[in-house]
Every structure is written in C-alpha cells, then in structure tokens.
Amino acid sequence: NLYDATRHCWRVKFDTVNRYKYVLAVIGGIVKEVYEVKCWQDAERWPNDGNVDGRLEFIGQVATEDVRNLLRLGFESSDAL
C-alpha cells in the first residue's frame, strides 16, 4: 500500500528528519498523498528487505484536508511546495 511504501526505509539522519512534520508520497512527479508524521523510528525489517541498518521509518496518518490542499495533492511535486 502507498502508506507503507512511503514510510519505510529512509536513509536519513534522525536529527534532520525528526523536524519533518509532513511527508509527500510522489509517483511520477505527482503528489499522490500527504502524511502527517507522528514519530520516526528505526526501520523494521520486512519480508524481502535487504539491509535496513541505519534506516528510519515514520509512523503517521493521512494529513488533514486543509494540509493536503495546501501541499497541492494531485499536482506535480515541483509545484507542491
């Protein structure tokens, strides 16, 4: 599903990513969904994963409609911010 594909296995530093309040799911340059991040944690190993050491994943939910509209859900990602 799109949420799991978006949230899992980011190669980022916790100190940097911990400031991210929202994450955009982008496919083919189009914003498909906007997620509100509740927290970041060490990535769990899922079936068919390679090495997840040092990678993070977020726990969150679909953002409110106002936020989704603000971040231009359905528009090209270059126009979203």
PDB file of N, CA and C in Angstrom:
ATOM      1  N   ASN A   1       0.831  -1.186   0.000  1.00  0.00           N
ATOM      2  CA  ASN A   1       0.000   0.000   0.000  1.00  0.00           C
ATOM      3  C   ASN A   1       0.877   1.252   0.000  1.00  0.00           C
ATOM      4  N   LEU A   2       0.306   2.355  -0.398  1.00  0.00           N
ATOM      5  CA  LEU A   2       1.065   3.595  -0.574  1.00  0.00           C
ATOM      6  C   LEU A   2       1.664   4.098   0.736  1.00  0.00           C
ATOM      7  N   TYR A   3       0.925   4.015   1.813  1.00  0.00           N
ATOM      8  CA  TYR A   3       1.436   4.465   3.111  1.00  0.00           C
ATOM      9  C   TYR A   3       2.696   3.693   3.491  1.00  0.00           C
ATOM     10  N   ASP A   4       2.643   2.377   3.443  1.00  0.00           N
ATOM     11  CA  ASP A   4       3.810   1.576   3.823  1.00  0.00           C
ATOM     12  C   ASP A   4       4.992   1.827   2.895  1.00  0.00           C
ATOM     13  N   ALA A   5       4.728   1.930   1.615  1.00  0.00           N
ATOM     14  CA  ALA A   5       5.815   2.190   0.664  1.00  0.00           C
ATOM     15  C   ALA A   5       6.463   3.542   0.923  1.00  0.00           C
ATOM     16  N   THR A   6       5.681   4.509   1.365  1.00  0.00           N
ATOM     17  CA  THR A   6       6.195   5.860   1.610  1.00  0.00           C
ATOM     18  C   THR A   6       6.951   5.937   2.927  1.00  0.00           C
ATOM     19  N   ARG A   7       6.473   5.285   3.941  1.00  0.00           N
ATOM     20  CA  ARG A   7       7.022   5.466   5.281  1.00  0.00           C
ATOM     21  C   ARG A   7       8.267   4.645   5.571  1.00  0.00           C
ATOM     22  N   HIS A   8       8.513   3.608   4.803  1.00  0.00           N
ATOM     23  CA  HIS A   8       9.513   2.611   5.175  1.00  0.00           C
ATOM     24  C   HIS A   8      10.887   2.873   4.577  1.00  0.00           C
ATOM     25  N   CYS A   9      11.909   2.681   5.403  1.00  0.00           N
ATOM     26  CA  CYS A   9      13.308   2.529   4.980  1.00  0.00           C
ATOM     27  C   CYS A   9      13.945   3.781   4.371  1.00  0.00           C
ATOM     28  N   TRP A  10      13.859   4.881   5.061  1.00  0.00           N
ATOM     29  CA  TRP A  10      14.502   6.126   4.625  1.00  0.00           C
ATOM     30  C   TRP A  10      15.960   6.131   5.079  1.00  0.00           C
ATOM     31  N   ARG A  11      16.843   6.520   4.186  1.00  0.00           N
ATOM     32  CA  ARG A  11      18.261   6.670   4.546  1.00  0.00           C
ATOM     33  C   ARG A  11      18.479   8.149   4.868  1.00  0.00           C
ATOM     34  N   VAL A  12      18.203   8.498   6.109  1.00  0.00           N
ATOM     35  CA  VAL A  12      18.290   9.888   6.577  1.00  0.00           C
ATOM     36  C   VAL A  12      18.820   9.886   8.000  1.00  0.00           C
ATOM     37  N   LYS A  13      19.282  11.032   8.445  1.00  0.00           N
ATOM     38  CA  LYS A  13      19.740  11.187   9.826  1.00  0.00           C
ATOM     39  C   LYS A  13      18.558  11.591  10.698  1.00  0.00           C
ATOM     40  N   PHE A  14      18.473  10.981  11.864  1.00  0.00           N
ATOM     41  CA  PHE A  14      17.351  11.255  12.756  1.00  0.00           C
ATOM     42  C   PHE A  14      17.255  12.728  13.107  1.00  0.00           C
ATOM     43  N   ASP A  15      18.374  13.373  13.386  1.00  0.00           N
ATOM     44  CA  ASP A  15      18.351  14.785  13.774  1.00  0.00           C
ATOM     45  C   ASP A  15      17.760  15.666  12.676  1.00  0.00           C
ATOM     46  N   THR A  16      17.942  15.280  11.438  1.00  0.00           N
ATOM     47  CA  THR A  16      17.383  16.040  10.318  1.00  0.00           C
ATOM     48  C   THR A  16      15.911  15.711  10.115  1.00  0.00           C
ATOM     49  N   VAL A  17      15.606  14.440   9.991  1.00  0.00           N
ATOM     50  CA  VAL A  17      14.259  14.009   9.647  1.00  0.00           C
ATOM     51  C   VAL A  17      13.266  14.216  10.784  1.00  0.00           C
ATOM     52  N   ASN A  18      13.730  14.273  11.993  1.00  0.00           N
ATOM     53  CA  ASN A  18      12.842  14.474  13.130  1.00  0.00           C
ATOM     54  C   ASN A  18      12.108  15.815  13.060  1.00  0.00           C
ATOM     55  N   ARG A  19      12.610  16.727  12.268  1.00  0.00           N
ATOM     56  CA  ARG A  19      11.951  18.038  12.093  1.00  0.00           C
ATOM     57  C   ARG A  19      10.853  17.986  11.037  1.00  0.00           C
ATOM     58  N   TYR A  20      10.777  16.919  10.257  1.00  0.00           N
ATOM     59  CA  TYR A  20       9.786  16.820   9.185  1.00  0.00           C
ATOM     60  C   TYR A  20       8.415  16.551   9.770  1.00  0.00           C
ATOM     61  N   LYS A  21       7.492  17.451   9.555  1.00  0.00           N
ATOM     62  CA  LYS A  21       6.134  17.293  10.066  1.00  0.00           C
ATOM     63  C   LYS A  21       5.240  16.553   9.069  1.00  0.00           C
ATOM     64  N   TYR A  22       5.568  16.692   7.785  1.00  0.00           N
ATOM     65  CA  TYR A  22       4.784  16.054   6.724  1.00  0.00           C
ATOM     66  C   TYR A  22       5.711  15.385   5.729  1.00  0.00           C
ATOM     67  N   VAL A  23       5.204  14.305   5.119  1.00  0.00           N
ATOM     68  CA  VAL A  23       5.921  13.600   4.070  1.00  0.00           C
ATOM     69  C   VAL A  23       4.983  13.469   2.880  1.00  0.00           C
ATOM     70  N   LEU A  24       5.506  13.738   1.690  1.00  0.00           N
ATOM     71  CA  LEU A  24       4.726  13.612   0.461  1.00  0.00           C
ATOM     72  C   LEU A  24       5.024  12.278  -0.201  1.00  0.00           C
ATOM     73  N   ALA A  25       3.987  11.579  -0.638  1.00  0.00           N
ATOM     74  CA  ALA A  25       4.144  10.380  -1.471  1.00  0.00           C
ATOM     75  C   ALA A  25       4.049  10.858  -2.911  1.00  0.00           C
ATOM     76  N   VAL A  26       5.143  10.724  -3.653  1.00  0.00           N
ATOM     77  CA  VAL A  26       5.212  11.230  -5.021  1.00  0.00           C
ATOM     78  C   VAL A  26       5.469  10.069  -5.973  1.00  0.00           C
ATOM     79  N   ILE A  27       4.639   9.963  -6.997  1.00  0.00           N
ATOM     80  CA  ILE A  27       4.807   8.943  -8.029  1.00  0.00           C
ATOM     81  C   ILE A  27       4.775   9.644  -9.377  1.00  0.00           C
ATOM     82  N   GLY A  28       5.816   9.449 -10.154  1.00  0.00           N
ATOM     83  CA  GLY A  28       5.870  10.066 -11.479  1.00  0.00           C
ATOM     84  C   GLY A  28       5.784  11.576 -11.417  1.00  0.00           C
ATOM     85  N   GLY A  29       6.303  12.160 -10.336  1.00  0.00           N
ATOM     86  CA  GLY A  29       6.303  13.606 -10.186  1.00  0.00           C
ATOM     87  C   GLY A  29       4.988  14.193  -9.701  1.00  0.00           C
ATOM     88  N   ILE A  30       3.998  13.352  -9.420  1.00  0.00           N
ATOM     89  CA  ILE A  30       2.686  13.808  -8.950  1.00  0.00           C
ATOM     90  C   ILE A  30       2.530  13.460  -7.475  1.00  0.00           C
ATOM     91  N   VAL A  31       2.091  14.427  -6.671  1.00  0.00           N
ATOM     92  CA  VAL A  31       1.846  14.188  -5.247  1.00  0.00           C
ATOM     93  C   VAL A  31       0.576  13.345  -5.132  1.00  0.00           C
ATOM     94  N   LYS A  32       0.747  12.115  -4.651  1.00  0.00           N
ATOM     95  CA  LYS A  32      -0.385  11.191  -4.525  1.00  0.00           C
ATOM     96  C   LYS A  32      -1.022  11.229  -3.149  1.00  0.00           C
ATOM     97  N   GLU A  33      -0.217  11.542  -2.127  1.00  0.00           N
ATOM     98  CA  GLU A  33      -0.756  11.635  -0.773  1.00  0.00           C
ATOM     99  C   GLU A  33       0.189  12.449   0.095  1.00  0.00           C
ATOM    100  N   VAL A  34      -0.376  12.989   1.173  1.00  0.00           N
ATOM    101  CA  VAL A  34       0.393  13.746   2.160  1.00  0.00           C
ATOM    102  C   VAL A  34       0.147  13.095   3.512  1.00  0.00           C
ATOM    103  N   TYR A  35       1.234  12.763   4.208  1.00  0.00           N
ATOM    104  CA  TYR A  35       1.131  12.120   5.516  1.00  0.00           C
ATOM    105  C   TYR A  35       1.663  13.042   6.598  1.00  0.00           C
ATOM    106  N   GLU A  36       0.954  13.066   7.716  1.00  0.00           N
ATOM    107  CA  GLU A  36       1.418  13.783   8.900  1.00  0.00           C
ATOM    108  C   GLU A  36       2.230  12.803   9.739  1.00  0.00           C
ATOM    109  N   VAL A  37       3.457  13.179  10.057  1.00  0.00           N
ATOM    110  CA  VAL A  37       4.368  12.302  10.794  1.00  0.00           C
ATOM    111  C   VAL A  37       4.098  12.441  12.288  1.00  0.00           C
ATOM    112  N   LYS A  38       3.884  11.312  12.939  1.00  0.00           N
ATOM    113  CA  LYS A  38       3.740  11.289  14.398  1.00  0.00           C
ATOM    114  C   LYS A  38       5.102  11.074  15.052  1.00  0.00           C
ATOM    115  N   CYS A  39       5.911  10.179  14.492  1.00  0.00           N
ATOM    116  CA  CYS A  39       7.249   9.928  15.014  1.00  0.00           C
ATOM    117  C   CYS A  39       8.076   9.174  13.985  1.00  0.00           C
ATOM    118  N   TRP A  40       9.389   9.209  14.183  1.00  0.00           N
ATOM    119  CA  TRP A  40      10.341   8.438  13.384  1.00  0.00           C
ATOM    120  C   TRP A  40      10.953   7.382  14.279  1.00  0.00           C
ATOM    121  N   GLN A  41      11.276   6.234  13.706  1.00  0.00           N
ATOM    122  CA  GLN A  41      11.882   5.135  14.457  1.00  0.00           C
ATOM    123  C   GLN A  41      12.816   4.356  13.542  1.00  0.00           C
ATOM    124  N   ASP A  42      13.640   3.505  14.154  1.00  0.00           N
ATOM    125  CA  ASP A  42      14.478   2.615  13.352  1.00  0.00           C
ATOM    126  C   ASP A  42      13.584   1.757  12.473  1.00  0.00           C
ATOM    127  N   ALA A  43      13.977   1.580  11.223  1.00  0.00           N
ATOM    128  CA  ALA A  43      13.184   0.778  10.294  1.00  0.00           C
ATOM    129  C   ALA A  43      13.167  -0.677  10.725  1.00  0.00           C
ATOM    130  N   GLU A  44      11.988  -1.268  10.695  1.00  0.00           N
ATOM    131  CA  GLU A  44      11.853  -2.694  10.956  1.00  0.00           C
ATOM    132  C   GLU A  44      12.180  -3.459   9.678  1.00  0.00           C
ATOM    133  N   ARG A  45      12.686  -4.648   9.825  1.00  0.00           N
ATOM    134  CA  ARG A  45      12.986  -5.484   8.663  1.00  0.00           C
ATOM    135  C   ARG A  45      11.692  -6.145   8.194  1.00  0.00           C
ATOM    136  N   TRP A  46      11.341  -5.935   6.931  1.00  0.00           N
ATOM    137  CA  TRP A  46      10.148  -6.520   6.328  1.00  0.00           C
ATOM    138  C   TRP A  46      10.563  -7.640   5.393  1.00  0.00           C
ATOM    139  N   PRO A  47       9.642  -8.543   5.058  1.00  0.00           N
ATOM    140  CA  PRO A  47       9.985  -9.589   4.087  1.00  0.00           C
ATOM    141  C   PRO A  47      10.536  -8.961   2.802  1.00  0.00           C
ATOM    142  N   ASN A  48      11.552  -9.580   2.252  1.00  0.00           N
ATOM    143  CA  ASN A  48      12.210  -9.136   1.014  1.00  0.00           C
ATOM    144  C   ASN A  48      13.052  -7.882   1.175  1.00  0.00           C
ATOM    145  N   ASP A  49      13.209  -7.375   2.405  1.00  0.00           N
ATOM    146  CA  ASP A  49      14.103  -6.233   2.643  1.00  0.00           C
ATOM    147  C   ASP A  49      15.546  -6.695   2.572  1.00  0.00           C
ATOM    148  N   GLY A  50      16.382  -5.810   2.118  1.00  0.00           N
ATOM    149  CA  GLY A  50      17.812  -6.019   2.247  1.00  0.00           C
ATOM    150  C   GLY A  50      18.228  -5.528   3.629  1.00  0.00           C
ATOM    151  N   ASN A  51      19.383  -4.953   3.691  1.00  0.00           N
ATOM    152  CA  ASN A  51      19.910  -4.422   4.943  1.00  0.00           C
ATOM    153  C   ASN A  51      19.182  -3.123   5.290  1.00  0.00           C
ATOM    154  N   VAL A  52      18.568  -3.067   6.455  1.00  0.00           N
ATOM    155  CA  VAL A  52      17.868  -1.855   6.895  1.00  0.00           C
ATOM    156  C   VAL A  52      18.635  -1.122   7.986  1.00  0.00           C
ATOM    157  N   ASP A  53      19.855  -1.575   8.269  1.00  0.00           N
ATOM    158  CA  ASP A  53      20.660  -0.939   9.309  1.00  0.00           C
ATOM    159  C   ASP A  53      20.842   0.544   9.011  1.00  0.00           C
ATOM    160  N   GLY A  54      20.604   1.370  10.020  1.00  0.00           N
ATOM    161  CA  GLY A  54      20.784   2.805   9.865  1.00  0.00           C
ATOM    162  C   GLY A  54      19.660   3.506   9.133  1.00  0.00           C
ATOM    163  N   ARG A  55      18.625   2.784   8.762  1.00  0.00           N
ATOM    164  CA  ARG A  55      17.493   3.403   8.064  1.00  0.00           C
ATOM    165  C   ARG A  55      16.341   3.646   9.041  1.00  0.00           C
ATOM    166  N   LEU A  56      15.524   4.636   8.715  1.00  0.00           N
ATOM    167  CA  LEU A  56      14.397   5.011   9.562  1.00  0.00           C
ATOM    168  C   LEU A  56      13.087   4.843   8.811  1.00  0.00           C
ATOM    169  N   GLU A  57      12.009   4.800   9.574  1.00  0.00           N
ATOM    170  CA  GLU A  57      10.661   4.823   9.014  1.00  0.00           C
ATOM    171  C   GLU A  57       9.807   5.701   9.910  1.00  0.00           C
ATOM    172  N   PHE A  58       8.735   6.239   9.336  1.00  0.00           N
ATOM    173  CA  PHE A  58       7.865   7.067  10.164  1.00  0.00           C
ATOM    174  C   PHE A  58       6.554   6.350  10.435  1.00  0.00           C
ATOM    175  N   ILE A  59       5.940   6.768  11.521  1.00  0.00           N
ATOM    176  CA  ILE A  59       4.581   6.362  11.864  1.00  0.00           C
ATOM    177  C   ILE A  59       3.738   7.619  11.699  1.00  0.00           C
ATOM    178  N   GLY A  60       2.627   7.510  11.002  1.00  0.00           N
ATOM    179  CA  GLY A  60       1.813   8.695  10.780  1.00  0.00           C
ATOM    180  C   GLY A  60       0.435   8.347  10.274  1.00  0.00           C
ATOM    181  N   GLN A  61      -0.177   9.355   9.695  1.00  0.00           N
ATOM    182  CA  GLN A  61      -1.534   9.202   9.166  1.00  0.00           C
ATOM    183  C   GLN A  61      -1.712  10.178   8.023  1.00  0.00           C
ATOM    184  N   VAL A  62      -2.766   9.982   7.243  1.00  0.00           N
ATOM    185  CA  VAL A  62      -3.083  10.923   6.175  1.00  0.00           C
ATOM    186  C   VAL A  62      -3.324  12.287   6.812  1.00  0.00           C
ATOM    187  N   ALA A  63      -2.748  13.309   6.226  1.00  0.00           N
ATOM    188  CA  ALA A  63      -2.884  14.677   6.745  1.00  0.00           C
ATOM    189  C   ALA A  63      -4.321  15.166   6.577  1.00  0.00           C
ATOM    190  N   THR A  64      -4.640  16.227   7.304  1.00  0.00           N
ATOM    191  CA  THR A  64      -5.975  16.819   7.184  1.00  0.00           C
ATOM    192  C   THR A  64      -6.185  17.350   5.768  1.00  0.00           C
ATOM    193  N   GLU A  65      -7.425  17.514   5.413  1.00  0.00           N
ATOM    194  CA  GLU A  65      -7.768  18.011   4.070  1.00  0.00           C
ATOM    195  C   GLU A  65      -7.144  19.377   3.807  1.00  0.00           C
ATOM    196  N   ASP A  66      -7.128  20.247   4.811  1.00  0.00           N
ATOM    197  CA  ASP A  66      -6.519  21.570   4.650  1.00  0.00           C
ATOM    198  C   ASP A  66      -5.039  21.459   4.304  1.00  0.00           C
ATOM    199  N   VAL A  67      -4.327  20.586   5.002  1.00  0.00           N
ATOM    200  CA  VAL A  67      -2.894  20.402   4.739  1.00  0.00           C
ATOM    201  C   VAL A  67      -2.699  19.768   3.369  1.00  0.00           C
ATOM    202  N   ARG A  68      -3.510  18.777   3.037  1.00  0.00           N
ATOM    203  CA  ARG A  68      -3.401  18.122   1.735  1.00  0.00           C
ATOM    204  C   ARG A  68      -3.616  19.132   0.611  1.00  0.00           C
ATOM    205  N   ASN A  69      -4.568  20.014   0.779  1.00  0.00           N
ATOM    206  CA  ASN A  69      -4.807  21.044  -0.234  1.00  0.00           C
ATOM    207  C   ASN A  69      -3.662  22.044  -0.294  1.00  0.00           C
ATOM    208  N   LEU A  70      -3.141  22.426   0.866  1.00  0.00           N
ATOM    209  CA  LEU A  70      -2.034  23.365   0.925  1.00  0.00           C
ATOM    210  C   LEU A  70      -0.806  22.808   0.212  1.00  0.00           C
ATOM    211  N   LEU A  71      -0.545  21.515   0.409  1.00  0.00           N
ATOM    212  CA  LEU A  71       0.612  20.890  -0.217  1.00  0.00           C
ATOM    213  C   LEU A  71       0.283  20.348  -1.609  1.00  0.00           C
ATOM    214  N   ARG A  72      -0.865  20.713  -2.108  1.00  0.00           N
ATOM    215  CA  ARG A  72      -1.258  20.519  -3.506  1.00  0.00           C
ATOM    216  C   ARG A  72      -1.311  19.065  -3.941  1.00  0.00           C
ATOM    217  N   LEU A  73      -2.047  18.266  -3.191  1.00  0.00           N
ATOM    218  CA  LEU A  73      -2.275  16.876  -3.545  1.00  0.00           C
ATOM    219  C   LEU A  73      -2.769  16.794  -4.987  1.00  0.00           C
ATOM    220  N   GLY A  74      -2.141  15.943  -5.776  1.00  0.00           N
ATOM    221  CA  GLY A  74      -2.536  15.753  -7.158  1.00  0.00           C
ATOM    222  C   GLY A  74      -1.773  16.602  -8.148  1.00  0.00           C
ATOM    223  N   PHE A  75      -0.924  17.499  -7.668  1.00  0.00           N
ATOM    224  CA  PHE A  75      -0.128  18.368  -8.537  1.00  0.00           C
ATOM    225  C   PHE A  75       1.278  17.823  -8.682  1.00  0.00           C
ATOM    226  N   GLU A  76       1.994  18.348  -9.649  1.00  0.00           N
ATOM    227  CA  GLU A  76       3.384  17.954  -9.817  1.00  0.00           C
ATOM    228  C   GLU A  76       4.176  18.353  -8.592  1.00  0.00           C
ATOM    229  N   SER A  77       5.078  17.479  -8.163  1.00  0.00           N
ATOM    230  CA  SER A  77       5.807  17.701  -6.911  1.00  0.00           C
ATOM    231  C   SER A  77       6.637  18.987  -6.964  1.00  0.00           C
ATOM    232  N   SER A  78       7.094  19.389  -8.118  1.00  0.00           N
ATOM    233  CA  SER A  78       7.887  20.627  -8.221  1.00  0.00           C
ATOM    234  C   SER A  78       7.029  21.853  -7.916  1.00  0.00           C
ATOM    235  N   ASP A  79       5.703  21.708  -8.050  1.00  0.00           N
ATOM    236  CA  ASP A  79       4.782  22.800  -7.749  1.00  0.00           C
ATOM    237  C   ASP A  79       4.212  22.715  -6.332  1.00  0.00           C
ATOM    238  N   ALA A  80       4.473  21.596  -5.631  1.00  0.00           N
ATOM    239  CA  ALA A  80       3.794  21.333  -4.366  1.00  0.00           C
ATOM    240  C   ALA A  80       4.257  22.236  -3.234  1.00  0.00           C
ATOM    241  N   LEU A  81       5.496  22.624  -3.264  1.00  0.00           N
ATOM    242  CA  LEU A  81       5.979  23.431  -2.150  1.00  0.00           C
ATOM    243  C   LEU A  81       6.119  24.808  -2.583  1.00  0.00           C
TER     244      LEU A  81
END
